[in-house]
Each structure stands twice: as structure tokens, then as C-alpha cells.
Amino acid sequence: MTRLQLKQGPAATRVLGVGSYQPDRVVTNDDLSKVMDTNDQWIRDRVGIIERRFAEKDELLVDMAVTAGRNALADAGVDVSEVDTVIVPNCTMPAPIPNAAAQVADRIGIKAPGAFDLNAACAGFCYGLGVASDLIRSGSAGKVLVIGAEKLTDVVDPVDRANAIIFADGAGAAVVGPSDEPGIGPVAWGSAGDLVDTIYMRDHRYIYQEGQSVFRWATTQIAPIALRALELAGLEPSDVDVLIPHQANLRIVEAIAKRLRAKGAREDMVVADDIRYSGNTSSASIPMALDHMRKAGTVKSGDVVLMVGFGAGLSYAGQVVICP
């Protein structure tokens, strides 16, 4: 009988470095009020956004992913020759093929890697991080570059005040590698396919979401997923130094934090509010927020970071990460 041989990877993984990129164009609430029926106070009250970044017409999702990926590799001190897999979570590539990952890898200078896109919408980065960690632990990969990147302005009706005020463009990346001690906890993920009609592409052109339904779902269902990620990692809510939920809406972020504090999370737990100046960048929002918080000094190396993403599908995922 022929016997197959299986590889065995390291017992643990960690995030080696992170990086991000945002377009130069800043769009304020007052700017939006010139093209639709809205105003600064209305937007701040409902979603907590002050400004966001829009890419120019000729700036592509792949362009943003390349810069974020390069920044993450530099932060990690990892040479391109060490990376053998590239994953690009996104939901806004202009066409299903070719994928973003192979193009991004080639432009960064990573030769012949495993390269694939992953679409779990706003949960995409957490899905990608979970897959990267498991690929390394199984021996299928050595070091993995995960880049959440979105150009949401390509799929948002510019005069739709329900959505155009929320979404923005950008990219966030992480380099994942082997570790002697666990630096990435098990992923807690799942989906609610019966709610597919709450967020979808209308006429294959513009994103649509049933705002109130999504708000109710996220504010009641996501905190338990975060608690599940802690349980899988063998931690308690009081162990969390930093909470980074997907930056969908500041009211949702605050509701998740409140529920976790009711379960024992500390009052001094730092809560990401990157949405205030970045908007909702879908799969880019969690790594971008982490990178911004590290640069601002609100998150430090060794902090216990609880990440949880959620969005169209409906899909959700979360894990605990030790900040690099």
C-alpha cells in the first residue's frame, strides 16, 4: 500500500510586523454635504466618521495593497525571499480574475508564491490571518503576507447618503511567521447565510446594506464571537489590552466594547476608533487600525489584542493576537 508523507510545521505562529496605506485625498463630511443631503453633525451622530480617504480614479486596489505589503515587510524585517504565500482578502477587485494576490506578489518582488484572494468582506482580514496561521502550522507555508485591501469608492453610489458617507479606500497588511510561543490564537469564525440580503451588490454595481438590520445583528451577535475567540485562546476578558473590531460604525464599536466590559473586560481596555478618520475600509480596517494605533503609541509590543471582523455574507471571525 502506498503511503503519503505529510509535512509538520511549527506549533505556533505570530504576527511579525504590520503596515498600511491610505490614499492622499481627504474627504470631509462637509465635502459630502455638497453632493448629497447630509451634514457634518448628522454623519458624526450616526456613524462617528469625521473624514475618510478616497483613492483617485487611476489608483487601483492592487496599488494600495503593494504599498501596505511593502510597509509590513519592512516593519517585520522580513526579506521578500522569505515569503512563500500571499493572501489578499478583499471584496472590491473590479473583476473576479486575475486575482489581486499574484499581481501584488509580483510587484513586491516575491517570486512564485502561493497567491490567492479571499472574500469574506469585512471579516476578510481575520479569515486571512486564521488561514495564514494554519498554513504555517501545517507546514504548507513558511511566512505569509496577508493584505486586506479595498477600493470601495468603485462600488458605492456617490450620492447614496446611506452608504457613501461610510465607505472609504485603503489597505492594511500583516506578516505572519513561525513562533516558539503562540502569538496568534485560534480563529473563531462562522456565517449567517440566511441574512445574505442585508448586504449585497445591487445590480452587480453598487453595494447595498440594510443599515438597521446590520446594526442590530452586529451589536448583539459580535460580542459573543469575540468572547468565543478569547475562550479558544484560553484567556479571560480581563486579559485584553486592546480591542479592534471591524471599523464599521463607531456606535457598533462602542456597543461591542460595552458588552465585553459587562463580561469582565477592563475599563482601561483600549478600543480602536480608527473609523473616525479612516471610514469603513472593509477587510483593510482591522490591520490599518492596528498600524495606526502602534504609530500613535496607544498600542505597544506585547499587548493582548482582540480582533473581530464582521460583514457581508454575513460572515464573522475573530482571534487574539499578541502585538508585534
PDB file of C-alpha atoms in Angstrom, residues 62-297:
ATOM      1  CA  VAL A  62      -3.525  46.420  -6.219  1.00  0.00           C
ATOM      2  CA  ASP A  63      -1.516  49.660  -5.946  1.00  0.00           C
ATOM      3  CA  MET A  64      -2.659  50.200  -2.357  1.00  0.00           C
ATOM      4  CA  ALA A  65      -2.047  46.557  -1.413  1.00  0.00           C
ATOM      5  CA  VAL A  66       1.511  46.693  -2.762  1.00  0.00           C
ATOM      6  CA  THR A  67       2.418  49.691  -0.601  1.00  0.00           C
ATOM      7  CA  ALA A  68       0.812  48.249   2.537  1.00  0.00           C
ATOM      8  CA  GLY A  69       2.556  44.915   1.932  1.00  0.00           C
ATOM      9  CA  ARG A  70       5.947  46.540   1.489  1.00  0.00           C
ATOM     10  CA  ASN A  71       5.429  48.542   4.678  1.00  0.00           C
ATOM     11  CA  ALA A  72       4.549  45.397   6.635  1.00  0.00           C
ATOM     12  CA  LEU A  73       7.633  43.550   5.360  1.00  0.00           C
ATOM     13  CA  ALA A  74       9.845  46.490   6.342  1.00  0.00           C
ATOM     14  CA  ASP A  75       8.255  46.613   9.794  1.00  0.00           C
ATOM     15  CA  ALA A  76       8.820  42.869  10.230  1.00  0.00           C
ATOM     16  CA  GLY A  77      12.381  42.992   8.915  1.00  0.00           C
ATOM     17  CA  VAL A  78      11.472  40.163   6.532  1.00  0.00           C
ATOM     18  CA  ASP A  79      13.024  39.933   3.073  1.00  0.00           C
ATOM     19  CA  VAL A  80      10.792  39.155   0.093  1.00  0.00           C
ATOM     20  CA  SER A  81      12.736  35.930  -0.445  1.00  0.00           C
ATOM     21  CA  GLU A  82      11.395  34.579   2.860  1.00  0.00           C
ATOM     22  CA  VAL A  83       7.718  34.887   1.894  1.00  0.00           C
ATOM     23  CA  ASP A  84       6.182  31.908   0.122  1.00  0.00           C
ATOM     24  CA  THR A  85       2.463  32.724   0.341  1.00  0.00           C
ATOM     25  CA  VAL A  86       0.433  35.893  -0.259  1.00  0.00           C
ATOM     26  CA  ILE A  87      -3.230  36.235   0.694  1.00  0.00           C
ATOM     27  CA  VAL A  88      -5.246  39.329  -0.248  1.00  0.00           C
ATOM     28  CA  PRO A  89      -8.639  39.498   1.476  1.00  0.00           C
ATOM     29  CA  ASN A  90     -10.885  41.873  -0.474  1.00  0.00           C
ATOM     30  CA  CYS A  91     -14.351  42.226  -1.972  1.00  0.00           C
ATOM     31  CA  THR A  92     -13.780  45.061  -4.450  1.00  0.00           C
ATOM     32  CA  MET A  93     -11.474  43.797  -7.193  1.00  0.00           C
ATOM     33  CA  PRO A  94     -13.017  45.065 -10.443  1.00  0.00           C
ATOM     34  CA  ALA A  95     -13.154  41.533 -11.919  1.00  0.00           C
ATOM     35  CA  PRO A  96     -13.011  38.002 -10.461  1.00  0.00           C
ATOM     36  CA  ILE A  97      -9.873  37.207 -12.476  1.00  0.00           C
ATOM     37  CA  PRO A  98      -6.997  37.823 -12.397  1.00  0.00           C
ATOM     38  CA  ASN A  99      -6.767  37.833  -8.629  1.00  0.00           C
ATOM     39  CA  ALA A 100      -5.022  40.603  -6.728  1.00  0.00           C
ATOM     40  CA  ALA A 101      -2.606  38.392  -4.797  1.00  0.00           C
ATOM     41  CA  ALA A 102      -0.436  37.209  -7.703  1.00  0.00           C
ATOM     42  CA  GLN A 103      -0.151  40.745  -9.078  1.00  0.00           C
ATOM     43  CA  VAL A 104       0.709  42.179  -5.669  1.00  0.00           C
ATOM     44  CA  ALA A 105       3.321  39.500  -5.007  1.00  0.00           C
ATOM     45  CA  ASP A 106       4.984  40.070  -8.380  1.00  0.00           C
ATOM     46  CA  ARG A 107       5.192  43.830  -7.910  1.00  0.00           C
ATOM     47  CA  ILE A 108       6.620  43.473  -4.406  1.00  0.00           C
ATOM     48  CA  GLY A 109       9.214  41.042  -5.751  1.00  0.00           C
ATOM     49  CA  ILE A 110       8.004  37.801  -4.157  1.00  0.00           C
ATOM     50  CA  LYS A 111       8.819  35.040  -6.622  1.00  0.00           C
ATOM     51  CA  ALA A 112       6.408  32.179  -7.382  1.00  0.00           C
ATOM     52  CA  PRO A 113       4.435  32.263  -4.131  1.00  0.00           C
ATOM     53  CA  GLY A 114       1.159  30.581  -3.407  1.00  0.00           C
ATOM     54  CA  ALA A 115      -1.173  33.517  -4.059  1.00  0.00           C
ATOM     55  CA  PHE A 116      -4.914  33.810  -3.646  1.00  0.00           C
ATOM     56  CA  ASP A 117      -7.649  36.288  -2.822  1.00  0.00           C
ATOM     57  CA  LEU A 118     -10.143  35.636  -0.046  1.00  0.00           C
ATOM     58  CA  ASN A 119     -13.616  37.171   0.053  1.00  0.00           C
ATOM     59  CA  ALA A 120     -15.263  37.309   3.447  1.00  0.00           C
ATOM     60  CA  ALA A 121     -15.933  41.051   3.042  1.00  0.00           C
ATOM     61  CA  CYS A 122     -15.320  42.970   6.266  1.00  0.00           C
ATOM     62  CA  ALA A 123     -14.356  39.766   8.108  1.00  0.00           C
ATOM     63  CA  GLY A 124     -11.741  39.061   5.441  1.00  0.00           C
ATOM     64  CA  PHE A 125      -8.600  40.032   7.329  1.00  0.00           C
ATOM     65  CA  CYS A 126      -9.447  37.846  10.335  1.00  0.00           C
ATOM     66  CA  TYR A 127     -10.266  34.976   7.970  1.00  0.00           C
ATOM     67  CA  GLY A 128      -6.968  35.537   6.165  1.00  0.00           C
ATOM     68  CA  LEU A 129      -4.989  35.685   9.397  1.00  0.00           C
ATOM     69  CA  GLY A 130      -6.557  32.415  10.550  1.00  0.00           C
ATOM     70  CA  VAL A 131      -5.750  30.706   7.253  1.00  0.00           C
ATOM     71  CA  ALA A 132      -2.172  32.050   7.279  1.00  0.00           C
ATOM     72  CA  SER A 133      -1.554  30.792  10.803  1.00  0.00           C
ATOM     73  CA  ASP A 134      -2.908  27.330   9.991  1.00  0.00           C
ATOM     74  CA  LEU A 135      -0.914  27.100   6.736  1.00  0.00           C
ATOM     75  CA  ILE A 136       2.283  27.711   8.666  1.00  0.00           C
ATOM     76  CA  ARG A 137       1.422  25.316  11.490  1.00  0.00           C
ATOM     77  CA  SER A 138       0.581  22.588   8.985  1.00  0.00           C
ATOM     78  CA  GLY A 139       3.927  23.014   7.221  1.00  0.00           C
ATOM     79  CA  SER A 140       2.330  24.236   3.993  1.00  0.00           C
ATOM     80  CA  ALA A 141       3.864  27.717   4.289  1.00  0.00           C
ATOM     81  CA  GLY A 142       6.866  29.349   5.931  1.00  0.00           C
ATOM     82  CA  LYS A 143       5.993  33.035   6.068  1.00  0.00           C
ATOM     83  CA  VAL A 144       2.734  34.515   4.817  1.00  0.00           C
ATOM     84  CA  LEU A 145       1.891  38.085   3.812  1.00  0.00           C
ATOM     85  CA  VAL A 146      -1.785  38.908   4.452  1.00  0.00           C
ATOM     86  CA  ILE A 147      -3.058  42.176   2.939  1.00  0.00           C
ATOM     87  CA  GLY A 148      -6.612  43.434   3.394  1.00  0.00           C
ATOM     88  CA  ALA A 149      -7.219  45.962   0.627  1.00  0.00           C
ATOM     89  CA  GLU A 150     -10.319  47.698  -0.688  1.00  0.00           C
ATOM     90  CA  LYS A 151     -11.308  50.366  -3.166  1.00  0.00           C
ATOM     91  CA  LEU A 152     -14.887  50.773  -2.020  1.00  0.00           C
ATOM     92  CA  THR A 153     -15.403  54.023  -3.902  1.00  0.00           C
ATOM     93  CA  ASP A 154     -15.602  51.888  -7.058  1.00  0.00           C
ATOM     94  CA  VAL A 155     -18.735  50.131  -5.753  1.00  0.00           C
ATOM     95  CA  VAL A 156     -20.544  52.883  -3.836  1.00  0.00           C
ATOM     96  CA  ASP A 157     -23.124  55.196  -5.397  1.00  0.00           C
ATOM     97  CA  PRO A 158     -21.512  58.607  -4.752  1.00  0.00           C
ATOM     98  CA  VAL A 159     -24.860  60.254  -3.968  1.00  0.00           C
ATOM     99  CA  ASP A 160     -26.265  57.462  -1.765  1.00  0.00           C
ATOM    100  CA  ARG A 161     -26.110  59.088   1.649  1.00  0.00           C
ATOM    101  CA  ALA A 162     -26.766  55.814   3.457  1.00  0.00           C
ATOM    102  CA  ASN A 163     -23.545  54.266   2.136  1.00  0.00           C
ATOM    103  CA  ALA A 164     -21.376  56.957   0.551  1.00  0.00           C
ATOM    104  CA  ILE A 165     -20.833  58.582   3.954  1.00  0.00           C
ATOM    105  CA  ILE A 166     -19.441  55.337   5.395  1.00  0.00           C
ATOM    106  CA  PHE A 167     -17.117  53.595   2.958  1.00  0.00           C
ATOM    107  CA  ALA A 168     -13.573  54.530   2.013  1.00  0.00           C
ATOM    108  CA  ASP A 169     -10.372  53.157   0.474  1.00  0.00           C
ATOM    109  CA  GLY A 170      -7.125  51.777   1.870  1.00  0.00           C
ATOM    110  CA  ALA A 171      -5.039  48.719   2.720  1.00  0.00           C
ATOM    111  CA  GLY A 172      -3.594  47.072   5.812  1.00  0.00           C
ATOM    112  CA  ALA A 173      -1.141  44.182   5.988  1.00  0.00           C
ATOM    113  CA  ALA A 174       0.496  41.736   8.350  1.00  0.00           C
ATOM    114  CA  VAL A 175       3.446  39.360   8.002  1.00  0.00           C
ATOM    115  CA  VAL A 176       2.823  36.027   9.721  1.00  0.00           C
ATOM    116  CA  GLY A 177       5.576  33.596  10.630  1.00  0.00           C
ATOM    117  CA  PRO A 178       6.548  30.753  12.977  1.00  0.00           C
ATOM    118  CA  SER A 179       6.982  31.311  16.708  1.00  0.00           C
ATOM    119  CA  ASP A 180       8.235  29.458  19.765  1.00  0.00           C
ATOM    120  CA  GLU A 181       5.277  30.791  21.757  1.00  0.00           C
ATOM    121  CA  PRO A 182       1.700  31.304  20.490  1.00  0.00           C
ATOM    122  CA  GLY A 183       1.209  34.821  19.146  1.00  0.00           C
ATOM    123  CA  ILE A 184      -1.987  34.187  17.192  1.00  0.00           C
ATOM    124  CA  GLY A 185      -4.898  32.421  18.849  1.00  0.00           C
ATOM    125  CA  PRO A 186      -7.327  30.033  17.167  1.00  0.00           C
ATOM    126  CA  VAL A 187      -9.825  31.668  14.855  1.00  0.00           C
ATOM    127  CA  ALA A 188     -13.483  31.780  15.908  1.00  0.00           C
ATOM    128  CA  TRP A 189     -15.439  32.089  12.692  1.00  0.00           C
ATOM    129  CA  GLY A 190     -18.789  31.442  11.156  1.00  0.00           C
ATOM    130  CA  SER A 191     -21.519  32.785   8.914  1.00  0.00           C
ATOM    131  CA  ALA A 192     -25.213  33.595   8.769  1.00  0.00           C
ATOM    132  CA  GLY A 193     -26.157  32.927   5.161  1.00  0.00           C
ATOM    133  CA  ASP A 194     -29.828  33.441   5.906  1.00  0.00           C
ATOM    134  CA  LEU A 195     -29.035  37.164   6.235  1.00  0.00           C
ATOM    135  CA  VAL A 196     -27.381  37.442   2.825  1.00  0.00           C
ATOM    136  CA  ASP A 197     -29.876  40.097   1.681  1.00  0.00           C
ATOM    137  CA  THR A 198     -28.787  42.600   4.334  1.00  0.00           C
ATOM    138  CA  ILE A 199     -25.529  43.459   2.492  1.00  0.00           C
ATOM    139  CA  TYR A 200     -25.024  42.752  -1.201  1.00  0.00           C
ATOM    140  CA  MET A 201     -24.073  44.196  -4.592  1.00  0.00           C
ATOM    141  CA  ARG A 202     -27.184  45.674  -6.194  1.00  0.00           C
ATOM    142  CA  ASP A 203     -27.310  45.048  -9.975  1.00  0.00           C
ATOM    143  CA  HIS A 204     -23.642  43.954  -9.708  1.00  0.00           C
ATOM    144  CA  ARG A 205     -22.677  47.599  -9.481  1.00  0.00           C
ATOM    145  CA  TYR A 206     -23.304  49.313  -6.136  1.00  0.00           C
ATOM    146  CA  ILE A 207     -23.118  47.999  -2.603  1.00  0.00           C
ATOM    147  CA  TYR A 208     -26.372  47.993  -0.643  1.00  0.00           C
ATOM    148  CA  GLN A 209     -26.912  47.355   3.017  1.00  0.00           C
ATOM    149  CA  GLU A 210     -29.955  47.316   5.247  1.00  0.00           C
ATOM    150  CA  GLY A 211     -28.409  49.570   7.867  1.00  0.00           C
ATOM    151  CA  GLN A 212     -30.712  48.981  10.796  1.00  0.00           C
ATOM    152  CA  SER A 213     -30.737  45.196  10.365  1.00  0.00           C
ATOM    153  CA  VAL A 214     -26.947  45.077  10.190  1.00  0.00           C
ATOM    154  CA  PHE A 215     -26.676  47.364  13.210  1.00  0.00           C
ATOM    155  CA  ARG A 216     -28.965  45.152  15.315  1.00  0.00           C
ATOM    156  CA  TRP A 217     -27.140  41.997  14.256  1.00  0.00           C
ATOM    157  CA  ALA A 218     -23.669  43.391  14.898  1.00  0.00           C
ATOM    158  CA  THR A 219     -24.473  44.924  18.278  1.00  0.00           C
ATOM    159  CA  THR A 220     -25.988  41.676  19.594  1.00  0.00           C
ATOM    160  CA  GLN A 221     -24.098  38.859  17.836  1.00  0.00           C
ATOM    161  CA  ILE A 222     -20.474  40.006  17.563  1.00  0.00           C
ATOM    162  CA  ALA A 223     -19.542  40.309  21.247  1.00  0.00           C
ATOM    163  CA  PRO A 224     -20.257  36.563  21.768  1.00  0.00           C
ATOM    164  CA  ILE A 225     -17.916  35.779  18.857  1.00  0.00           C
ATOM    165  CA  ALA A 226     -15.215  37.879  20.495  1.00  0.00           C
ATOM    166  CA  LEU A 227     -15.766  36.009  23.759  1.00  0.00           C
ATOM    167  CA  ARG A 228     -15.509  32.717  21.871  1.00  0.00           C
ATOM    168  CA  ALA A 229     -12.132  33.782  20.438  1.00  0.00           C
ATOM    169  CA  LEU A 230     -10.935  34.500  23.979  1.00  0.00           C
ATOM    170  CA  GLU A 231     -12.189  31.127  25.177  1.00  0.00           C
ATOM    171  CA  LEU A 232     -10.365  29.310  22.364  1.00  0.00           C
ATOM    172  CA  ALA A 233      -7.168  31.168  23.284  1.00  0.00           C
ATOM    173  CA  GLY A 234      -7.568  30.252  26.964  1.00  0.00           C
ATOM    174  CA  LEU A 235      -7.986  33.860  28.052  1.00  0.00           C
ATOM    175  CA  GLU A 236     -10.484  35.932  30.020  1.00  0.00           C
ATOM    176  CA  PRO A 237     -11.977  39.293  29.003  1.00  0.00           C
ATOM    177  CA  SER A 238      -9.833  40.944  31.694  1.00  0.00           C
ATOM    178  CA  ASP A 239      -6.704  39.811  29.804  1.00  0.00           C
ATOM    179  CA  VAL A 240      -7.485  42.021  26.796  1.00  0.00           C
ATOM    180  CA  ASP A 241      -5.369  45.157  26.469  1.00  0.00           C
ATOM    181  CA  VAL A 242      -6.726  46.284  23.092  1.00  0.00           C
ATOM    182  CA  LEU A 243      -9.998  45.669  21.256  1.00  0.00           C
ATOM    183  CA  ILE A 244     -10.019  46.142  17.480  1.00  0.00           C
ATOM    184  CA  PRO A 245     -13.428  45.378  15.987  1.00  0.00           C
ATOM    185  CA  HIS A 246     -14.012  45.945  12.297  1.00  0.00           C
ATOM    186  CA  GLN A 247     -14.433  49.692  11.887  1.00  0.00           C
ATOM    187  CA  ALA A 248     -17.979  49.609  10.534  1.00  0.00           C
ATOM    188  CA  ASN A 249     -19.652  52.266  12.638  1.00  0.00           C
ATOM    189  CA  LEU A 250     -18.433  53.924  15.835  1.00  0.00           C
ATOM    190  CA  ARG A 251     -21.726  53.131  17.582  1.00  0.00           C
ATOM    191  CA  ILE A 252     -21.265  49.428  16.799  1.00  0.00           C
ATOM    192  CA  VAL A 253     -17.660  49.522  18.035  1.00  0.00           C
ATOM    193  CA  GLU A 254     -18.754  51.159  21.298  1.00  0.00           C
ATOM    194  CA  ALA A 255     -21.620  48.665  21.749  1.00  0.00           C
ATOM    195  CA  ILE A 256     -19.250  45.701  21.373  1.00  0.00           C
ATOM    196  CA  ALA A 257     -16.830  47.222  23.885  1.00  0.00           C
ATOM    197  CA  LYS A 258     -19.653  47.846  26.340  1.00  0.00           C
ATOM    198  CA  ARG A 259     -20.809  44.222  26.137  1.00  0.00           C
ATOM    199  CA  LEU A 260     -17.279  42.934  26.693  1.00  0.00           C
ATOM    200  CA  ARG A 261     -16.814  45.185  29.717  1.00  0.00           C
ATOM    201  CA  ALA A 262     -20.052  43.807  31.107  1.00  0.00           C
ATOM    202  CA  LYS A 263     -18.392  40.379  30.856  1.00  0.00           C
ATOM    203  CA  GLY A 264     -15.250  41.454  32.691  1.00  0.00           C
ATOM    204  CA  ALA A 265     -13.110  43.418  30.248  1.00  0.00           C
ATOM    205  CA  ARG A 266     -11.174  46.216  31.936  1.00  0.00           C
ATOM    206  CA  GLU A 267     -12.250  49.838  31.859  1.00  0.00           C
ATOM    207  CA  ASP A 268      -8.765  50.767  30.646  1.00  0.00           C
ATOM    208  CA  MET A 269      -9.032  48.412  27.649  1.00  0.00           C
ATOM    209  CA  VAL A 270      -8.053  50.454  24.595  1.00  0.00           C
ATOM    210  CA  VAL A 271     -10.759  50.437  21.916  1.00  0.00           C
ATOM    211  CA  ALA A 272      -9.948  51.213  18.283  1.00  0.00           C
ATOM    212  CA  ASP A 273     -11.805  54.185  16.828  1.00  0.00           C
ATOM    213  CA  ASP A 274      -9.909  54.479  13.550  1.00  0.00           C
ATOM    214  CA  ILE A 275     -13.207  54.840  11.711  1.00  0.00           C
ATOM    215  CA  ARG A 276     -13.316  58.484  12.821  1.00  0.00           C
ATOM    216  CA  TYR A 277     -10.600  59.443  10.332  1.00  0.00           C
ATOM    217  CA  SER A 278     -10.451  56.428   8.008  1.00  0.00           C
ATOM    218  CA  GLY A 279     -14.081  55.475   7.418  1.00  0.00           C
ATOM    219  CA  ASN A 280     -15.150  51.878   6.810  1.00  0.00           C
ATOM    220  CA  THR A 281     -12.486  50.175   4.688  1.00  0.00           C
ATOM    221  CA  SER A 282     -13.907  46.638   4.968  1.00  0.00           C
ATOM    222  CA  SER A 283     -11.131  43.993   5.038  1.00  0.00           C
ATOM    223  CA  ALA A 284      -8.465  46.710   5.448  1.00  0.00           C
ATOM    224  CA  SER A 285      -9.951  48.243   8.584  1.00  0.00           C
ATOM    225  CA  ILE A 286      -8.525  45.972  11.316  1.00  0.00           C
ATOM    226  CA  PRO A 287      -4.862  45.859  10.199  1.00  0.00           C
ATOM    227  CA  MET A 288      -4.987  49.562   9.317  1.00  0.00           C
ATOM    228  CA  ALA A 289      -6.307  50.419  12.775  1.00  0.00           C
ATOM    229  CA  LEU A 290      -3.592  48.312  14.434  1.00  0.00           C
ATOM    230  CA  ASP A 291      -0.871  50.004  12.404  1.00  0.00           C
ATOM    231  CA  HIS A 292      -2.223  53.485  13.163  1.00  0.00           C
ATOM    232  CA  MET A 293      -2.522  52.712  16.883  1.00  0.00           C
ATOM    233  CA  ARG A 294       1.038  51.403  17.065  1.00  0.00           C
ATOM    234  CA  LYS A 295       2.341  54.557  15.402  1.00  0.00           C
ATOM    235  CA  ALA A 296       0.274  56.712  17.784  1.00  0.00           C
ATOM    236  CA  GLY A 297       1.620  54.816  20.804  1.00  0.00           C
TER     237      GLY A 297
END
